């Protein structure tokens, strides 16, 4: 069973362009908070906040060695999030296919009725 | 190019269990605000707020006929969101495969060095 609180925190973490950018960056290489702050033109405090949100959601882990805090991708790989979205897309497709069928049915009826109208 | 503001609003919309529930419900059948409020044990005002967030993100559309506002799934089917998550998962897999390789390499070296240590 999907844990809804997990989905809450991960989707909230993904709802910010900087945080998505940090995940993309860490997908290429680990980075320190200072490097990330520089890359995204932010203050250290601002970046620490964003990394904190990603860490809370389990999407990033950090480790401090001396004065440097290194960030890397966390152990969660967004499987549950992908599964939820995929499930929604299937429902969405089904709903719109249903609508298509209704439209087709209406068209067919119109066609069948057309000769009568001409009489 | 992905529009980041769209992803911001849709991921934010998905970060709440009730709003995800509403999307699942509308995936099965259209529903009025009143029906949704009843189903999720909420006030009309609370449900209107949630539907508003989903509407802003393009995930739901609403239509008023008389006193009843009917909600249905919007035209956006979370394709961009699915694509972003998929891209992240590929990066994530690649990072962890890289780590696996480093561990394998270390194991190989240890094995190769082992006979020398015994001499």
Short mmCIF file of C-alpha atoms in Angstrom, two decimals:
data_model
loop_
_atom_site.label_atom_id
_atom_site.label_comp_id
_atom_site.label_asym_id
_atom_site.label_seq_id
_atom_site.Cartn_x
_atom_site.Cartn_y
_atom_site.Cartn_z
CA UNK A 1 0.00 0.00 0.00
CA UNK A 2 1.26 3.44 -0.92
CA UNK A 3 2.08 5.65 2.07
CA UNK A 4 0.25 8.88 1.41
CA UNK A 5 2.42 11.00 3.71
CA UNK A 6 5.46 10.00 1.60
CA UNK A 7 3.73 11.06 -1.59
CA UNK A 8 2.73 14.34 0.11
CA UNK A 9 6.31 15.23 0.97
CA UNK A 10 7.91 14.07 -2.27
CA UNK A 11 5.38 15.80 -4.56
CA UNK A 12 5.74 18.96 -2.42
CA UNK A 13 9.53 18.67 -2.77
CA UNK A 14 9.15 18.41 -6.56
CA UNK A 15 6.89 21.48 -6.76
CA UNK A 16 9.84 23.91 -6.91
CA UNK A 17 12.06 24.47 -9.97
CA UNK A 18 15.22 24.94 -7.86
CA UNK A 19 14.66 21.70 -5.98
CA UNK A 20 14.05 19.83 -9.25
CA UNK A 21 17.26 21.43 -10.56
CA UNK A 22 19.19 20.23 -7.48
CA UNK A 23 17.95 16.67 -8.05
CA UNK A 24 19.03 16.86 -11.72
CA UNK A 25 22.43 18.21 -10.64
CA UNK A 26 22.92 15.45 -8.05
CA UNK A 27 21.91 12.95 -10.71
CA UNK A 28 25.09 13.95 -12.54
CA UNK A 29 27.45 14.31 -9.54
CA UNK A 30 27.45 14.77 -5.77
CA UNK A 31 27.82 18.40 -4.69
CA UNK A 32 28.34 20.46 -1.55
CA UNK A 33 25.73 22.94 -0.33
CA UNK A 34 28.16 25.75 -1.26
CA UNK A 35 28.52 24.45 -4.83
CA UNK A 36 24.73 24.10 -5.18
CA UNK A 37 24.16 27.60 -3.78
CA UNK A 38 26.64 28.99 -6.33
CA UNK A 39 25.14 27.05 -9.21
CA UNK A 40 21.59 28.23 -8.46
CA UNK A 41 22.60 31.81 -7.46
CA UNK A 42 21.22 31.45 -3.96
CA UNK A 43 22.33 32.20 -0.43
CA UNK A 44 23.67 29.30 1.62
CA UNK A 45 20.65 29.64 3.92
CA UNK A 46 18.22 29.45 1.00
CA UNK A 47 19.93 26.37 -0.43
CA UNK A 48 20.11 24.68 2.99
CA UNK A 49 16.34 25.09 3.23
CA UNK A 50 15.73 23.52 -0.18
CA UNK A 51 18.11 20.64 0.56
CA UNK A 52 16.33 20.16 3.89
CA UNK A 53 12.99 19.74 2.10
CA UNK A 54 14.52 17.20 -0.30
CA UNK A 55 16.17 15.38 2.62
CA UNK A 56 12.88 15.21 4.55
CA UNK A 57 11.26 13.63 1.50
CA UNK A 58 14.06 11.03 1.33
CA UNK A 59 15.16 12.23 -2.11
CA UNK A 60 18.58 13.51 -0.97
CA UNK A 61 21.03 12.48 1.75
CA UNK A 62 23.77 14.72 3.16
CA UNK A 63 27.00 13.99 4.98
CA UNK A 64 29.24 16.46 6.79
CA UNK A 65 33.03 16.08 6.61
CA UNK A 66 34.80 18.94 8.39
CA UNK A 67 33.09 22.12 7.29
CA UNK A 68 31.72 20.71 4.03
CA UNK A 69 28.26 19.14 3.75
CA UNK A 70 28.08 16.90 0.68
CA UNK A 71 24.70 16.13 -0.90
CA UNK A 72 23.89 13.03 -2.90
CA UNK A 73 20.75 11.40 -4.24
CA UNK A 74 18.81 9.57 -1.56
CA UNK A 75 17.79 5.93 -1.66
CA UNK A 76 14.26 6.74 -2.83
CA UNK A 77 14.04 6.72 -6.62
CA UNK A 78 10.48 8.10 -7.09
CA UNK A 79 9.03 4.66 -7.89
CA UNK A 80 5.83 5.28 -5.91
CA UNK A 81 5.39 8.71 -7.47
CA UNK A 82 5.86 7.24 -10.97
CA UNK A 83 3.35 4.49 -10.15
CA UNK A 84 0.74 6.97 -8.88
CA UNK A 85 1.08 9.15 -11.99
CA UNK A 86 0.96 6.11 -14.29
CA UNK A 87 -2.23 4.89 -12.60
CA UNK A 88 -3.78 8.33 -13.02
CA UNK A 89 -2.80 8.44 -16.69
CA UNK A 90 -4.52 5.11 -17.31
CA UNK A 91 -7.73 6.40 -15.66
CA UNK A 92 -7.41 9.64 -17.62
CA UNK A 93 -6.99 7.77 -20.92
CA UNK A 94 -9.97 5.57 -20.11
CA UNK A 95 -12.15 8.63 -19.32
CA UNK A 96 -11.26 10.35 -22.56
CA UNK A 97 -11.71 7.17 -24.60
CA UNK A 98 -15.17 6.89 -23.02
CA UNK A 99 -15.95 10.44 -24.16
CA UNK A 100 -14.69 9.58 -27.65
CA UNK A 101 -17.09 6.64 -27.72
CA UNK A 102 -20.03 8.86 -26.71
CA UNK A 103 -19.13 11.31 -29.47
CA UNK A 104 -18.85 8.46 -32.01
CA UNK A 105 -22.21 7.11 -30.87
CA UNK A 106 -23.83 10.55 -31.30
CA UNK A 107 -22.32 10.86 -34.78
CA UNK A 108 -23.60 7.41 -35.76
CA UNK A 109 -27.11 8.26 -34.52
CA UNK A 110 -27.07 11.56 -36.38
CA UNK A 111 -26.07 9.74 -39.56
CA UNK A 112 -28.79 7.12 -39.08
CA UNK A 113 -31.39 9.83 -38.42
CA UNK A 114 -30.29 11.98 -41.36
CA UNK A 115 -32.37 10.24 -44.12
CA UNK A 116 -35.49 10.50 -41.98
CA UNK A 117 -34.93 14.22 -41.56
CA UNK A 118 -34.76 14.61 -45.32
CA UNK A 119 -38.08 12.88 -45.91
CA UNK B 1 10.93 22.55 -23.40
CA UNK B 2 9.12 21.77 -20.17
CA UNK B 3 7.36 24.78 -18.62
CA UNK B 4 8.60 24.87 -15.06
CA UNK B 5 5.69 26.90 -13.72
CA UNK B 6 3.31 24.15 -14.91
CA UNK B 7 5.32 21.49 -13.12
CA UNK B 8 5.36 23.69 -9.99
CA UNK B 9 1.58 23.93 -9.87
CA UNK B 10 0.84 20.33 -10.81
CA UNK B 11 3.32 18.78 -8.36
CA UNK B 12 1.99 21.14 -5.65
CA UNK B 13 -1.55 20.04 -6.54
CA UNK B 14 -0.48 16.39 -6.18
CA UNK B 15 1.13 16.94 -2.76
CA UNK B 16 -2.15 16.50 -0.88
CA UNK B 17 -3.89 13.16 -0.29
CA UNK B 18 -7.41 14.64 -0.66
CA UNK B 19 -6.55 16.25 -4.00
CA UNK B 20 -5.04 12.97 -5.25
CA UNK B 21 -8.21 11.25 -4.05
CA UNK B 22 -10.37 13.74 -5.98
CA UNK B 23 -8.39 13.03 -9.16
CA UNK B 24 -8.85 9.28 -8.64
CA UNK B 25 -12.57 9.81 -8.07
CA UNK B 26 -12.95 11.94 -11.21
CA UNK B 27 -11.02 9.27 -13.10
CA UNK B 28 -13.98 6.99 -12.39
CA UNK B 29 -16.82 9.49 -12.88
CA UNK B 30 -17.56 13.22 -12.97
CA UNK B 31 -18.82 14.60 -9.66
CA UNK B 32 -20.26 17.78 -8.20
CA UNK B 33 -18.44 19.76 -5.50
CA UNK B 34 -21.17 18.68 -3.05
CA UNK B 35 -20.66 14.98 -3.88
CA UNK B 36 -16.88 15.34 -3.51
CA UNK B 37 -17.25 17.20 -0.19
CA UNK B 38 -19.49 14.38 1.09
CA UNK B 39 -17.15 11.66 -0.11
CA UNK B 40 -14.09 13.19 1.55
CA UNK B 41 -15.93 14.36 4.70
CA UNK B 42 -15.14 18.01 4.09
CA UNK B 43 -16.95 21.31 4.13
CA UNK B 44 -18.03 22.73 0.78
CA UNK B 45 -15.58 25.61 1.28
CA UNK B 46 -12.69 23.22 1.92
CA UNK B 47 -13.51 21.13 -1.15
CA UNK B 48 -13.92 24.26 -3.32
CA UNK B 49 -10.40 25.28 -2.31
CA UNK B 50 -8.92 21.89 -3.25
CA UNK B 51 -10.79 21.84 -6.57
CA UNK B 52 -9.53 25.38 -7.21
CA UNK B 53 -5.92 24.24 -6.79
CA UNK B 54 -6.51 21.31 -9.18
CA UNK B 55 -8.23 23.64 -11.65
CA UNK B 56 -5.35 26.16 -11.53
CA UNK B 57 -2.96 23.32 -12.36
CA UNK B 58 -5.12 22.33 -15.35
CA UNK B 59 -5.84 18.89 -13.86
CA UNK B 60 -9.57 19.49 -13.37
CA UNK B 61 -12.22 21.55 -15.17
CA UNK B 62 -15.52 22.64 -13.68
CA UNK B 63 -18.81 23.71 -15.20
CA UNK B 64 -21.76 25.31 -13.45
CA UNK B 65 -25.30 24.38 -14.46
CA UNK B 66 -27.87 26.08 -12.24
CA UNK B 67 -26.66 25.66 -8.67
CA UNK B 68 -24.52 22.60 -9.34
CA UNK B 69 -20.83 22.83 -10.23
CA UNK B 70 -19.69 19.62 -11.94
CA UNK B 71 -16.00 18.65 -11.88
CA UNK B 72 -14.28 16.51 -14.48
CA UNK B 73 -10.71 15.64 -15.32
CA UNK B 74 -8.92 18.43 -17.16
CA UNK B 75 -7.22 18.14 -20.53
CA UNK B 76 -3.77 17.75 -18.96
CA UNK B 77 -2.91 14.10 -18.40
CA UNK B 78 0.34 14.48 -16.37
CA UNK B 79 2.56 13.61 -19.36
CA UNK B 80 5.19 16.24 -18.49
CA UNK B 81 5.20 15.17 -14.86
CA UNK B 82 5.64 11.51 -15.87
CA UNK B 83 8.45 12.50 -18.25
CA UNK B 84 10.28 14.50 -15.57
CA UNK B 85 10.05 11.65 -13.06
CA UNK B 86 11.16 9.10 -15.67
CA UNK B 87 14.19 11.24 -16.55
CA UNK B 88 15.09 11.50 -12.87
CA UNK B 89 14.75 7.75 -12.41
CA UNK B 90 17.16 7.11 -15.28
CA UNK B 91 19.74 9.49 -13.72
CA UNK B 92 19.13 7.89 -10.34
CA UNK B 93 19.67 4.36 -11.76
CA UNK B 94 22.83 5.51 -13.52
CA UNK B 95 24.22 7.03 -10.29
CA UNK B 96 23.59 3.87 -8.31
CA UNK B 97 24.99 1.64 -11.06
CA UNK B 98 28.10 3.81 -10.97
CA UNK B 99 28.42 3.21 -7.24
CA UNK B 100 27.95 -0.53 -7.80
CA UNK B 101 30.82 -0.45 -10.30
CA UNK B 102 33.10 1.32 -7.79
CA UNK B 103 32.26 -1.31 -5.17
CA UNK B 104 32.92 -4.13 -7.69
CA UNK B 105 36.23 -2.52 -8.65
CA UNK B 106 37.27 -2.30 -4.99
CA UNK B 107 36.33 -5.96 -4.45
CA UNK B 108 38.34 -7.01 -7.51
CA UNK B 109 41.39 -5.08 -6.31
CA UNK B 110 41.11 -6.58 -2.85
CA UNK B 111 40.99 -10.05 -4.36
CA UNK B 112 43.98 -9.35 -6.63
CA UNK B 113 45.96 -7.97 -3.70
CA UNK B 114 45.08 -10.83 -1.38
CA UNK B 115 47.81 -13.35 -2.50
CA UNK B 116 50.49 -10.66 -2.11
CA UNK B 117 49.39 -10.04 1.44
CA UNK B 118 49.84 -13.72 2.22
CA UNK B 119 53.45 -13.81 0.99
#
